[in-house]
JSON list of C-alpha atoms and ligand atoms in Angstrom, two decimals:
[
{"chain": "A", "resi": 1, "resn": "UNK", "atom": "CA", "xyz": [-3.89, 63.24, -83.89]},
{"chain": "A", "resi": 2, "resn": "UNK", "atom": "CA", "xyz": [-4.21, 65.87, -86.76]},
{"chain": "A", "resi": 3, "resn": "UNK", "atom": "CA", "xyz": [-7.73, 65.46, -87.93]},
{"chain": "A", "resi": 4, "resn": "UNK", "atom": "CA", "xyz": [-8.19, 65.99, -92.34]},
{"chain": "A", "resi": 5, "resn": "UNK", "atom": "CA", "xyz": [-11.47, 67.20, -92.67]},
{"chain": "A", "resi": 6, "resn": "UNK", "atom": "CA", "xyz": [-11.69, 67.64, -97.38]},
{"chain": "A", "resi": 7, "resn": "UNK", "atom": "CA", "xyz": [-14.57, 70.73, -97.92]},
{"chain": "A", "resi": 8, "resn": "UNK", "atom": "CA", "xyz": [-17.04, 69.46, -100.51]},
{"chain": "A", "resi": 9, "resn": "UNK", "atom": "CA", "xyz": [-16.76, 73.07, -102.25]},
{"chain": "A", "resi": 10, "resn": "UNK", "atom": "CA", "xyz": [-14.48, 71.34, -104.27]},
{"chain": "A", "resi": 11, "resn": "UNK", "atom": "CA", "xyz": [-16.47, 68.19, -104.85]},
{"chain": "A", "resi": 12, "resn": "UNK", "atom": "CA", "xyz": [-18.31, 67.73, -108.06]},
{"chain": "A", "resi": 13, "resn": "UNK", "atom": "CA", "xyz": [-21.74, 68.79, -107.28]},
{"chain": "A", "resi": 14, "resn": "UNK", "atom": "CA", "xyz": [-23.13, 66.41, -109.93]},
{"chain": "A", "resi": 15, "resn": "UNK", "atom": "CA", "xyz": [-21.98, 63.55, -107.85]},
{"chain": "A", "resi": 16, "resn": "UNK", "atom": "CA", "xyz": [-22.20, 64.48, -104.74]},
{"chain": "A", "resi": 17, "resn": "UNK", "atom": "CA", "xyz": [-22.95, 61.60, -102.85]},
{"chain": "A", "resi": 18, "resn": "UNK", "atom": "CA", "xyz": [-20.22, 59.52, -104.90]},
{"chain": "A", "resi": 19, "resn": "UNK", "atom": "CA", "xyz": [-17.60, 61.81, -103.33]},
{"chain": "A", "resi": 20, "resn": "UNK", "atom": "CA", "xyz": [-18.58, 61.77, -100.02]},
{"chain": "A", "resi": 21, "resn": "UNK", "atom": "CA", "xyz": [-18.21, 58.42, -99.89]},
{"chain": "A", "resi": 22, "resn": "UNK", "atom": "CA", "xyz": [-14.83, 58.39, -101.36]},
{"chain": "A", "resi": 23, "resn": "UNK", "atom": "CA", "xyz": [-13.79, 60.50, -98.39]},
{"chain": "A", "resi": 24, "resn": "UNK", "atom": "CA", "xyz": [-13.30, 57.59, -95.74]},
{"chain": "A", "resi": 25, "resn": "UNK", "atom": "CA", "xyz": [-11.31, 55.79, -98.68]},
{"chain": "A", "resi": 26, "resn": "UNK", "atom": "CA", "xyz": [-9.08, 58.68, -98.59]},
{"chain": "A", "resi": 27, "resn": "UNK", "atom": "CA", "xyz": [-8.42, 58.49, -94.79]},
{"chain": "A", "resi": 28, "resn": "UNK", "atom": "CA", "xyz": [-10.31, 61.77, -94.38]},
{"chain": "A", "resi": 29, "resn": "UNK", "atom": "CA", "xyz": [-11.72, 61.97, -90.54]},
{"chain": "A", "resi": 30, "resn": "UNK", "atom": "CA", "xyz": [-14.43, 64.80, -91.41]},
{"chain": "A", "resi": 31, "resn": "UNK", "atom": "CA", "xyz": [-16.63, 65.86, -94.45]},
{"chain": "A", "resi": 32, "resn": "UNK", "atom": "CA", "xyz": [-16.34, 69.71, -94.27]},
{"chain": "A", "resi": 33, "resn": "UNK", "atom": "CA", "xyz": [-19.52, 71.79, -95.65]},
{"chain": "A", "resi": 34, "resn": "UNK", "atom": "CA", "xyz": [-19.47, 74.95, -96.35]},
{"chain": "A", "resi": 35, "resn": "UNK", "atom": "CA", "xyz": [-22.50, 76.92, -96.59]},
{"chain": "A", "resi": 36, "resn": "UNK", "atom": "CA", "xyz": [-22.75, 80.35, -97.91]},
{"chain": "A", "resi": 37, "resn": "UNK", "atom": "CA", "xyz": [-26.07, 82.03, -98.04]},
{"chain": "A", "resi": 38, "resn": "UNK", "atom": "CA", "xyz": [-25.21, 85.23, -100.71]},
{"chain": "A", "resi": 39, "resn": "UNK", "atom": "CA", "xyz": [-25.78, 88.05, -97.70]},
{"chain": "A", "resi": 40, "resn": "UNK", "atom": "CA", "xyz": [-22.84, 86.85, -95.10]},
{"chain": "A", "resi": 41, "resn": "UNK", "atom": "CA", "xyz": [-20.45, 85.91, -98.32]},
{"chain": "A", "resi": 42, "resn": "UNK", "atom": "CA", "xyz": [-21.36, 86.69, -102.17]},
{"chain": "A", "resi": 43, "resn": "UNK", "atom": "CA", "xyz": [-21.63, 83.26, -103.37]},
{"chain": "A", "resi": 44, "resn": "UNK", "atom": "CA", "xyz": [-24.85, 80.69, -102.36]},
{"chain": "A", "resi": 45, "resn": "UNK", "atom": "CA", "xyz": [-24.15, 76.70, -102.34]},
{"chain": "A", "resi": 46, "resn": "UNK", "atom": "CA", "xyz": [-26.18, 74.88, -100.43]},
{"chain": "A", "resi": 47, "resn": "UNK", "atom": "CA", "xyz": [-27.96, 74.06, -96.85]},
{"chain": "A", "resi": 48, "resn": "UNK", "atom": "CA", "xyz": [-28.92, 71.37, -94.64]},
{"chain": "A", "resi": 49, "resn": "UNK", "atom": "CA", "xyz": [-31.04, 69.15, -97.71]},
{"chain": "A", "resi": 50, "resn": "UNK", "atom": "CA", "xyz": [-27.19, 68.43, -98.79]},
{"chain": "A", "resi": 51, "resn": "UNK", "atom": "CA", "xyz": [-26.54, 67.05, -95.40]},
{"chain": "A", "resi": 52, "resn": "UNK", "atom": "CA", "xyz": [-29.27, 64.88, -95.78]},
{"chain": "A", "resi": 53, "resn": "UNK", "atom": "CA", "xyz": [-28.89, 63.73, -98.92]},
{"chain": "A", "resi": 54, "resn": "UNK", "atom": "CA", "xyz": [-25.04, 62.84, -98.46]},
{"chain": "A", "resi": 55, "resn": "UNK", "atom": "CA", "xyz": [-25.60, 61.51, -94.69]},
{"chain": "A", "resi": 56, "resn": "UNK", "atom": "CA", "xyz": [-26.15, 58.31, -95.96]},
{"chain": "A", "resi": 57, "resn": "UNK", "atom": "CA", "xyz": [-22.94, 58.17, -97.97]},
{"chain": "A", "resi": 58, "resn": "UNK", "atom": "CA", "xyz": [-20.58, 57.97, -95.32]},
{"chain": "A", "resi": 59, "resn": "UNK", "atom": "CA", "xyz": [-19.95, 57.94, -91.21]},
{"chain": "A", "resi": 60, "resn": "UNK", "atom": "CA", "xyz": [-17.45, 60.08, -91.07]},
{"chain": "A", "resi": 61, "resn": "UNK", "atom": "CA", "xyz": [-18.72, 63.14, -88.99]},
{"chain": "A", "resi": 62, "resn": "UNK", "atom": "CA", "xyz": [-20.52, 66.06, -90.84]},
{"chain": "A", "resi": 63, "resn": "UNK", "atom": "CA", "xyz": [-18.42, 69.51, -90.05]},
{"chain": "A", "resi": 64, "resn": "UNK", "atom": "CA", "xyz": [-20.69, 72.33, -91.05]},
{"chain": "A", "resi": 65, "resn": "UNK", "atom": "CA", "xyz": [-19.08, 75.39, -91.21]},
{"chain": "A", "resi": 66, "resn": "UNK", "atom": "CA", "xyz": [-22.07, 78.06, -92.12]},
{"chain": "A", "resi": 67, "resn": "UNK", "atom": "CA", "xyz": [-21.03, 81.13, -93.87]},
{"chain": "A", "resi": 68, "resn": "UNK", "atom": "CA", "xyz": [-24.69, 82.85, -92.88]},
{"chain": "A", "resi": 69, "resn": "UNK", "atom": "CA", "xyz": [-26.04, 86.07, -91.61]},
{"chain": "A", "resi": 70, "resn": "UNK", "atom": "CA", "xyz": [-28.70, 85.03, -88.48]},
{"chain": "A", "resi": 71, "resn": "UNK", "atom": "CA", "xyz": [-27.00, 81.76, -87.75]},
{"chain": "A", "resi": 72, "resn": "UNK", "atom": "CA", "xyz": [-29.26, 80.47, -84.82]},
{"chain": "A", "resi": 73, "resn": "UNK", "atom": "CA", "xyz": [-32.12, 80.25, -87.35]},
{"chain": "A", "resi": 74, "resn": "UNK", "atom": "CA", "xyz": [-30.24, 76.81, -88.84]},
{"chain": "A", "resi": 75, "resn": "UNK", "atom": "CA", "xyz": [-29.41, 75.21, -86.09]},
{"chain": "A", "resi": 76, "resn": "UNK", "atom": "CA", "xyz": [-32.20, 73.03, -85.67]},
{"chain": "A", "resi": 77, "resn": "UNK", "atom": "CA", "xyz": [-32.82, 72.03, -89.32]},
{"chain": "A", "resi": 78, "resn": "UNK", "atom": "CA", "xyz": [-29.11, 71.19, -89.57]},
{"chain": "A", "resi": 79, "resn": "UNK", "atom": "CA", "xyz": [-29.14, 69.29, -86.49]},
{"chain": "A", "resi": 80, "resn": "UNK", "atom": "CA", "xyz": [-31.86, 66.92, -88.12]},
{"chain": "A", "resi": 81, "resn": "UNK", "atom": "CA", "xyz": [-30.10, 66.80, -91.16]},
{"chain": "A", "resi": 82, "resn": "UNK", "atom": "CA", "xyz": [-27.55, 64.88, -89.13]},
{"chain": "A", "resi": 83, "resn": "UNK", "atom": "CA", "xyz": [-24.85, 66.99, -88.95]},
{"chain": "A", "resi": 84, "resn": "UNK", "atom": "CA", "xyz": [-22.21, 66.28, -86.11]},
{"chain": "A", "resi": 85, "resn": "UNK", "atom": "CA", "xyz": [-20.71, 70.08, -85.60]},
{"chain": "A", "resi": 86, "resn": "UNK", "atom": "CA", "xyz": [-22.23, 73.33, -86.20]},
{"chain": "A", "resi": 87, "resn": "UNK", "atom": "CA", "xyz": [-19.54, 76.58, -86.90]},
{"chain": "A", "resi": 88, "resn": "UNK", "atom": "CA", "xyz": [-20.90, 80.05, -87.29]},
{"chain": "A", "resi": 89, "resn": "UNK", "atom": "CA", "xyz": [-19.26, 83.54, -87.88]},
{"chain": "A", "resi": 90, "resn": "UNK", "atom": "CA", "xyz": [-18.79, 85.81, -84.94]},
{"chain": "A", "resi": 91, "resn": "UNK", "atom": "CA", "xyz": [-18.96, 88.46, -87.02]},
{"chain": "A", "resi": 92, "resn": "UNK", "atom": "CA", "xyz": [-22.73, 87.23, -88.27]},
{"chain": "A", "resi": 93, "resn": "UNK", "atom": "CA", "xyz": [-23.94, 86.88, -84.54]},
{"chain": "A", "resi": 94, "resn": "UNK", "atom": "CA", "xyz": [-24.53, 89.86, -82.05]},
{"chain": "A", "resi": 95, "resn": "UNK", "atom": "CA", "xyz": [-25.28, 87.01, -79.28]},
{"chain": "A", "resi": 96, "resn": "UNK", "atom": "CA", "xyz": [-23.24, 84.09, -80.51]},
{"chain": "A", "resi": 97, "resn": "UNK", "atom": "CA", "xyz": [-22.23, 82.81, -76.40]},
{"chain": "A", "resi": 98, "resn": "UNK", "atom": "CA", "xyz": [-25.71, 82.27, -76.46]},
{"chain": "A", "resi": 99, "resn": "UNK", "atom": "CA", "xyz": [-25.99, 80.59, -79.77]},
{"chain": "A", "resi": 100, "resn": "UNK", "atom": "CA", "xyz": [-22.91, 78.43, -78.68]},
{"chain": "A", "resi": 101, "resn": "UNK", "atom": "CA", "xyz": [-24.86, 77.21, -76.03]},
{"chain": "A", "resi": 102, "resn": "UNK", "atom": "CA", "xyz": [-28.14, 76.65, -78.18]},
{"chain": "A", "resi": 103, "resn": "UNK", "atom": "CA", "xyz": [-25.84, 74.49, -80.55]},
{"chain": "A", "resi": 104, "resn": "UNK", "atom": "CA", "xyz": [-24.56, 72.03, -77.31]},
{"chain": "A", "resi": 105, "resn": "UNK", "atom": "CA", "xyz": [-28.35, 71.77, -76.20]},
{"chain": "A", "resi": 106, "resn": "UNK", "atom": "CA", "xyz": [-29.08, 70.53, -79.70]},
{"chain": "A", "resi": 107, "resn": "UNK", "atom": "CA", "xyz": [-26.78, 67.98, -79.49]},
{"chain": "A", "resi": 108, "resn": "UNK", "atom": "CA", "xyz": [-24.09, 69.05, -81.88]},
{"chain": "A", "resi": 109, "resn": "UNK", "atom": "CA", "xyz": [-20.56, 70.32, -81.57]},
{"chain": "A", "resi": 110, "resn": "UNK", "atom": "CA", "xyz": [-20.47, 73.89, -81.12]},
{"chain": "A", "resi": 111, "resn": "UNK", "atom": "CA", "xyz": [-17.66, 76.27, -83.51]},
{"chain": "A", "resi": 112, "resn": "UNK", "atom": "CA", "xyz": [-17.13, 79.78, -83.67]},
{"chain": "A", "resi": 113, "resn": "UNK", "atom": "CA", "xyz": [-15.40, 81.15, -86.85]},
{"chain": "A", "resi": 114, "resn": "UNK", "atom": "CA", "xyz": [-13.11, 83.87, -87.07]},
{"chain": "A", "resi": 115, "resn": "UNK", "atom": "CA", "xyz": [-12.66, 85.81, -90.56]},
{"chain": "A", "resi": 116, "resn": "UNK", "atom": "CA", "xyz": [-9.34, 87.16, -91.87]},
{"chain": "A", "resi": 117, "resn": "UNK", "atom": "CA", "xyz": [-9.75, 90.60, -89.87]},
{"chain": "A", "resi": 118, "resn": "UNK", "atom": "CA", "xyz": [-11.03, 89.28, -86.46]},
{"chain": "A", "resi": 119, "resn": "UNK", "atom": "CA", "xyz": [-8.65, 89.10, -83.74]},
{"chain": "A", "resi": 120, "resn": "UNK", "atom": "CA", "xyz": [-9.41, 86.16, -81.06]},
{"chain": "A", "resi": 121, "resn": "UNK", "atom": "CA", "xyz": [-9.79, 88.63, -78.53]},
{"chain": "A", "resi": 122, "resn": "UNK", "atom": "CA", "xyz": [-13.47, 88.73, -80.11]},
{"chain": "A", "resi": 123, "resn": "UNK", "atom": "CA", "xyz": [-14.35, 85.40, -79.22]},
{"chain": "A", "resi": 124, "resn": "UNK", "atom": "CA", "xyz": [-12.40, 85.05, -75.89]},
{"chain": "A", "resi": 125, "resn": "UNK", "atom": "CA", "xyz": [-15.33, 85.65, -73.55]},
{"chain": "A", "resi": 126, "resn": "UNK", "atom": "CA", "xyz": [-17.17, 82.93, -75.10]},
{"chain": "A", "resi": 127, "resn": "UNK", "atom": "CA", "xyz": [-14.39, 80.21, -75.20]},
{"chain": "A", "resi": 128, "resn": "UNK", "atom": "CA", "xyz": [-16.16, 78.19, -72.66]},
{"chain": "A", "resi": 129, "resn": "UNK", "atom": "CA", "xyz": [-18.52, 77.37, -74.51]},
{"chain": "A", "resi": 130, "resn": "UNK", "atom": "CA", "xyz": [-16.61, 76.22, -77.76]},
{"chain": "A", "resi": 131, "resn": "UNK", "atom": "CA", "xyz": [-15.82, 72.47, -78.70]},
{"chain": "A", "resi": 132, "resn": "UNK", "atom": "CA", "xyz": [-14.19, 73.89, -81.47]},
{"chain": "A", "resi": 133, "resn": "UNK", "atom": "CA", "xyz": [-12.56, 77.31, -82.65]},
{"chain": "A", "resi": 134, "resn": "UNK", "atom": "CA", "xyz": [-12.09, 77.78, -86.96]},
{"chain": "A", "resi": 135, "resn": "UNK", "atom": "CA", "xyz": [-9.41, 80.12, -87.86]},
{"chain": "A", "resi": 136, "resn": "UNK", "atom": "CA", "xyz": [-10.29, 81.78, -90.87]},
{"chain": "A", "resi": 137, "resn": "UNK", "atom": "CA", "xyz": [-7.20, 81.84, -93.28]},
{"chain": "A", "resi": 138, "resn": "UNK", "atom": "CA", "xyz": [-8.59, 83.46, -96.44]},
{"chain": "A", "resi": 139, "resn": "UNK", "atom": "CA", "xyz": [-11.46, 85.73, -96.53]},
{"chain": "A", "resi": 140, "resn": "UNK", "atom": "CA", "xyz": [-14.95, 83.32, -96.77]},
{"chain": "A", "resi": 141, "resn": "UNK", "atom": "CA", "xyz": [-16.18, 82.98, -100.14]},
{"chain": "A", "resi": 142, "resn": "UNK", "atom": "CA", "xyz": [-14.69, 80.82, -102.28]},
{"chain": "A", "resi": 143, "resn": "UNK", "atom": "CA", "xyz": [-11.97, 77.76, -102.30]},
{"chain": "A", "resi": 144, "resn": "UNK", "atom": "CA", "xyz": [-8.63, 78.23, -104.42]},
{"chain": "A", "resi": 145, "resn": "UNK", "atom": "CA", "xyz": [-7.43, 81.22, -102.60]},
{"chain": "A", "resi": 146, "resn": "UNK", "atom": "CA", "xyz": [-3.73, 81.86, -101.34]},
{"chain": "A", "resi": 147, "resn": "UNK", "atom": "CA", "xyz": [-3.46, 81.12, -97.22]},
{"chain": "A", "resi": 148, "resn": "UNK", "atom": "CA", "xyz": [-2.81, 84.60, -94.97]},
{"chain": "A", "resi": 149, "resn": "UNK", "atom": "CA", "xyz": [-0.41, 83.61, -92.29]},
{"chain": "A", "resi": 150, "resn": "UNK", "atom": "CA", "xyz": [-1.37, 85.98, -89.74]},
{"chain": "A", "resi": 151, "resn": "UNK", "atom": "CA", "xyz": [-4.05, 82.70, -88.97]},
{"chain": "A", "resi": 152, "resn": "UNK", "atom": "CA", "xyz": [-0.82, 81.49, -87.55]},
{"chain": "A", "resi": 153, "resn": "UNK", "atom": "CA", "xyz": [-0.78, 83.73, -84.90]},
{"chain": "A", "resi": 154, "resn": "UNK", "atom": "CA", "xyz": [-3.62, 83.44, -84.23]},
{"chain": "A", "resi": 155, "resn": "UNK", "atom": "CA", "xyz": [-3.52, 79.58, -83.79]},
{"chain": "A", "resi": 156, "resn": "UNK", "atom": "CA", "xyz": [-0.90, 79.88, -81.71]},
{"chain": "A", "resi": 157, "resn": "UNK", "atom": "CA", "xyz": [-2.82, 82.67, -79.44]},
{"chain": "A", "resi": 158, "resn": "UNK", "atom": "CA", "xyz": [-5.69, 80.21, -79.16]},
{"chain": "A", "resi": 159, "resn": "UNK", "atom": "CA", "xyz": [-2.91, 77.69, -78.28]},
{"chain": "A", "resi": 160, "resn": "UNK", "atom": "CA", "xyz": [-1.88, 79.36, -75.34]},
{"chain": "A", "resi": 161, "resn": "UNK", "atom": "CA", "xyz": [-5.72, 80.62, -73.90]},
{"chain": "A", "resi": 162, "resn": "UNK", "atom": "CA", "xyz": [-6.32, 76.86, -73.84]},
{"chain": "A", "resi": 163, "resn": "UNK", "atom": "CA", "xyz": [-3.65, 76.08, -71.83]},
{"chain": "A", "resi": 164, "resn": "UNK", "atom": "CA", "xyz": [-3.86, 79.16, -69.49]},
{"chain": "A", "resi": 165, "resn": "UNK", "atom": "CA", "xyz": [-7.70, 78.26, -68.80]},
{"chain": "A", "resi": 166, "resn": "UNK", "atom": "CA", "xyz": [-8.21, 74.28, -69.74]},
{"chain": "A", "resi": 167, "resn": "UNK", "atom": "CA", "xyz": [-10.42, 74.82, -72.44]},
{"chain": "A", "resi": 168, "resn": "UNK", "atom": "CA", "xyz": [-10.69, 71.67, -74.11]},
{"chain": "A", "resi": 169, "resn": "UNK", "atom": "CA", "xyz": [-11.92, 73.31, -77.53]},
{"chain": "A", "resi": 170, "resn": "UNK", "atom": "CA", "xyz": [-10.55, 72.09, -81.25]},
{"chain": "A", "resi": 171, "resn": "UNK", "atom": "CA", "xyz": [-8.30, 74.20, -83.15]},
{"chain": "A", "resi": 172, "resn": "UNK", "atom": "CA", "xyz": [-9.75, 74.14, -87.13]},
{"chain": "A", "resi": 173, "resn": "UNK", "atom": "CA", "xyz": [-7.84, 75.88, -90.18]},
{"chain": "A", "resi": 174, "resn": "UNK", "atom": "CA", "xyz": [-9.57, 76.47, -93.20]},
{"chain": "A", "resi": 175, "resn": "UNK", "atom": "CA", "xyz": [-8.85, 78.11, -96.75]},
{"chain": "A", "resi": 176, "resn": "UNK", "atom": "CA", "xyz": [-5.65, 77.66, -98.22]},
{"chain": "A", "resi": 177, "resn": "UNK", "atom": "CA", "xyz": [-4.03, 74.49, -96.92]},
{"chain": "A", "resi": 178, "resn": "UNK", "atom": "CA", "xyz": [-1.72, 72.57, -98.88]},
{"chain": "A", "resi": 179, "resn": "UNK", "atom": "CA", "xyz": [1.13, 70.38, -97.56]},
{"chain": "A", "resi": 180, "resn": "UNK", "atom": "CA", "xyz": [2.94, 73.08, -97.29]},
{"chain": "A", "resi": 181, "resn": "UNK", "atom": "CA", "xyz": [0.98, 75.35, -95.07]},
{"chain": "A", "resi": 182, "resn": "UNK", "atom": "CA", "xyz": [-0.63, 72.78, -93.24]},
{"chain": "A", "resi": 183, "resn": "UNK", "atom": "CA", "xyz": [2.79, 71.75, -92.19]},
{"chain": "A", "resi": 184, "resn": "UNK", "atom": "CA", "xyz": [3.03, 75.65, -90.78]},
{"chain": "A", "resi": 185, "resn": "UNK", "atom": "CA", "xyz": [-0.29, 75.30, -89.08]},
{"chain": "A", "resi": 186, "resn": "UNK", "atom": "CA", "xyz": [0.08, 72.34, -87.36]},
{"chain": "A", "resi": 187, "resn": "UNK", "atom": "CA", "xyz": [2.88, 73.42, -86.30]},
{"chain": "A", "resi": 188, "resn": "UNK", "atom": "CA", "xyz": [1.61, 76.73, -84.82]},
{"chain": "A", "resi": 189, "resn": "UNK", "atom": "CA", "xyz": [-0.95, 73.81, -83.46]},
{"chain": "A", "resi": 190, "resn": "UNK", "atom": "CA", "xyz": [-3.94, 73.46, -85.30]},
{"chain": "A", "resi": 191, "resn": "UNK", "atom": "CA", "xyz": [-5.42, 70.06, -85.15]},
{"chain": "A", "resi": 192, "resn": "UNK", "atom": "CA", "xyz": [-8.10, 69.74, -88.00]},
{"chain": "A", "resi": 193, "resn": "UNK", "atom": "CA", "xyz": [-7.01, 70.89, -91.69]},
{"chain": "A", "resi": 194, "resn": "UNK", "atom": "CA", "xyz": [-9.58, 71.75, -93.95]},
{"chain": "A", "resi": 195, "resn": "UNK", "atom": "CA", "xyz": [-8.84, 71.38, -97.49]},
{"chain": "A", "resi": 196, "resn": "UNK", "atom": "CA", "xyz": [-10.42, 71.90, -100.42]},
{"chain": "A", "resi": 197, "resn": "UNK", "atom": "CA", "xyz": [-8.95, 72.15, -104.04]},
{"chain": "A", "resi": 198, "resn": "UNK", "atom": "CA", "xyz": [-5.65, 70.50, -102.69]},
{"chain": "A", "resi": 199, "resn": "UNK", "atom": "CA", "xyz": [-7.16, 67.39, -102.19]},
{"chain": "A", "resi": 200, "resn": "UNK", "atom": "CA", "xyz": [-9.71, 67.24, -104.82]},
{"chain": "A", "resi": 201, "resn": "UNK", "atom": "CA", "xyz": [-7.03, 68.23, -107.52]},
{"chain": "A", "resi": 202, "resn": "UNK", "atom": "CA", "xyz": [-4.60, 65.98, -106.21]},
{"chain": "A", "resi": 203, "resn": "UNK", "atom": "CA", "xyz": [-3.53, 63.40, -108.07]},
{"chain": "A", "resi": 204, "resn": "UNK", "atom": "CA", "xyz": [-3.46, 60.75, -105.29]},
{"chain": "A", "resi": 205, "resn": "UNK", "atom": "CA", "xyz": [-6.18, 62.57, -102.61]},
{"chain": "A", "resi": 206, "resn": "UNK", "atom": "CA", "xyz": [-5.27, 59.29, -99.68]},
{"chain": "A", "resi": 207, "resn": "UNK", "atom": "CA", "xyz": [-1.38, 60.02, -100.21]},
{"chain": "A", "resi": 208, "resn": "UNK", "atom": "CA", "xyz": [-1.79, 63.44, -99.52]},
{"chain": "A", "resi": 209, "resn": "UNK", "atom": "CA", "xyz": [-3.87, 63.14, -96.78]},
{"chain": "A", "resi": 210, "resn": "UNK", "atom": "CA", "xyz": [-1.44, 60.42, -95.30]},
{"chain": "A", "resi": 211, "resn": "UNK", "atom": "CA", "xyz": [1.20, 63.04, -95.61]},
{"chain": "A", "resi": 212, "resn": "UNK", "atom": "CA", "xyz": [-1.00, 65.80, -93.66]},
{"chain": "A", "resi": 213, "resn": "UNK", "atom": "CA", "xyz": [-1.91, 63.30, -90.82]},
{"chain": "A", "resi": 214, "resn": "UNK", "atom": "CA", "xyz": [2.33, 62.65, -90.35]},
{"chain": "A", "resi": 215, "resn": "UNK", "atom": "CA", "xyz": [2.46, 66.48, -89.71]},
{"chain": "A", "resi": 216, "resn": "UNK", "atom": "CA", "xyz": [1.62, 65.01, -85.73]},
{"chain": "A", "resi": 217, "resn": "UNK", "atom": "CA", "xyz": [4.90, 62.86, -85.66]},
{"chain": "A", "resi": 218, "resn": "UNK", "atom": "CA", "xyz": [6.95, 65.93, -87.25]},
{"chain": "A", "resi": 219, "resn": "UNK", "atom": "CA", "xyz": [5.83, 68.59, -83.89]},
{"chain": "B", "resi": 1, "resn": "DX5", "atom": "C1", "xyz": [-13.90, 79.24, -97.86]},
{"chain": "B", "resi": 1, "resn": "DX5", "atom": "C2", "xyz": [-14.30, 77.90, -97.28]},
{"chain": "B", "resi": 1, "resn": "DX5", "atom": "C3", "xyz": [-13.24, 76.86, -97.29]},
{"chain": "B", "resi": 1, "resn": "DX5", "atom": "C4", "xyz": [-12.77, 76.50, -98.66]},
{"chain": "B", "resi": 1, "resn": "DX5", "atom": "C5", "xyz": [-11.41, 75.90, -98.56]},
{"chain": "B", "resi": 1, "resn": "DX5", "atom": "O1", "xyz": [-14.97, 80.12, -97.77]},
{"chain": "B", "resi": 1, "resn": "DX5", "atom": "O2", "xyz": [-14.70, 78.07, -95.93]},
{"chain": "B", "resi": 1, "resn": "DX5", "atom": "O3", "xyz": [-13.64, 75.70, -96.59]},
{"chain": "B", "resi": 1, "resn": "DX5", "atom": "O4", "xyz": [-13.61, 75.62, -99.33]},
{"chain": "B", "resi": 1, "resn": "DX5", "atom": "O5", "xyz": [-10.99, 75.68, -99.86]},
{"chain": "B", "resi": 1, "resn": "DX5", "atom": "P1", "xyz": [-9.45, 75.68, -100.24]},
{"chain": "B", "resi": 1, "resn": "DX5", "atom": "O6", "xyz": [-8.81, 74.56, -99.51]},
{"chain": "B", "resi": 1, "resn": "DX5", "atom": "O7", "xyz": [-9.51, 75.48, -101.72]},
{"chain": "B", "resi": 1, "resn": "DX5", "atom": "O8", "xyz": [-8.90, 77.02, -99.85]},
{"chain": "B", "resi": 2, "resn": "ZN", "atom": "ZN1", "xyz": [-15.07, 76.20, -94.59]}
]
């Protein structure tokens, strides 16, 4: 099953916890968070007190996709804060097979992000150790940009690597996704959508979620 997972970049940060819990209403099966700490990307939103203040709002799992230089440093504290995966940048980490592994021993799911410009070949010899891969497809930073499709290929490469070795790992898109490119990516055969200003402009958020979740009858 496709998996919808809204970022909260495009939540109203006033109200925070009132749309969180709208998410399950939705039909959302993940509450995306980006964090973005002003050295890795420009901008600065927020860190794990956010998890903990929403965690209460809803059960749907907590995907935290950190947009950080010195990643390992938040594992722990985000961990507490109760959230359910943990994605970091390659490009932030000189050691991140090891910081995969500290991420599984803390009890989370462990991601590995891949910006733009990174080719999967970067990440290959720690695939292994990923319960989830997140293809970049706009440069980190902000929501509201246009998708790149060369994350296509690259979904599609990560496709194939599973196959040829097992790997059991989840294939996440992020930046970008509408219904019309998530129809591309899932089709390429990505299997959780993040979206942010398409679903929190939308005029009816659970109809257009319902649409990206029929994307799995369509491939
Ligand atoms: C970009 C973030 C994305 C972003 C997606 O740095 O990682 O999660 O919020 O927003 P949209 O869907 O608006 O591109
Ligand atoms: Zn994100």
């Amino acid at each position: 099953m496709i998996k919808i997972a809204p970022s909260i970049l495009s939540a109203d940060f006033a109200n925070m916890g009132r749309d969180v819990e709208r998410l399950a209403a939705w039909g959302a099966d993940a509450v995306h968070f980006d964090v973005m700490d002003g050295t890795f990307v420009p901008a600065i939103t927020f860190g794990a007190e956010m998890c903990r203040a929403v965690r209460p709002y809803t059960k749907l799992p907590l995907d935290v996709h950190v947009m950080v230089e010195h990643p390992e440093t938040y594992i722990a504290s985000f961990r507490d804060a109760g959230a359910d995966y943990f994605t970091f940048h390659v490009e932030a980490d000189r050691h991140s097979h090891r910081t995969l592994q500290k991420i599984r021993m803390a009890g989370m799911k462990a991601g590995i992000a891949l910006n733009p410009a990174t080719p999967v070949c970067m990440v290959e010899e720690a695939l292994s150790e990923c319960d989830l891969v997140l293809v970049m497809s706009v440069n980190p930073g902000a929501g509201g940009q246009k998708f790149i499709p060369g994350a296509l290929r690259k979904i599609e490469r990560l496709v194939q690597l599973a196959r040829e070795y097992g790997y059991r790992y989840e294939i996440e898109v992020d930046g970008g996704i509408n219904a019309e490119t998530a129809a591309l990516a899932a089709e390429a055969g990505a299997m959780m959508l993040v979206s942010g200003s398409s679903i929190f402009k939308a005029e009816d958020p659970a109809a257009l979620i319902a649409q990206m979740h029929a994307l799995d009858k369509k491939i």
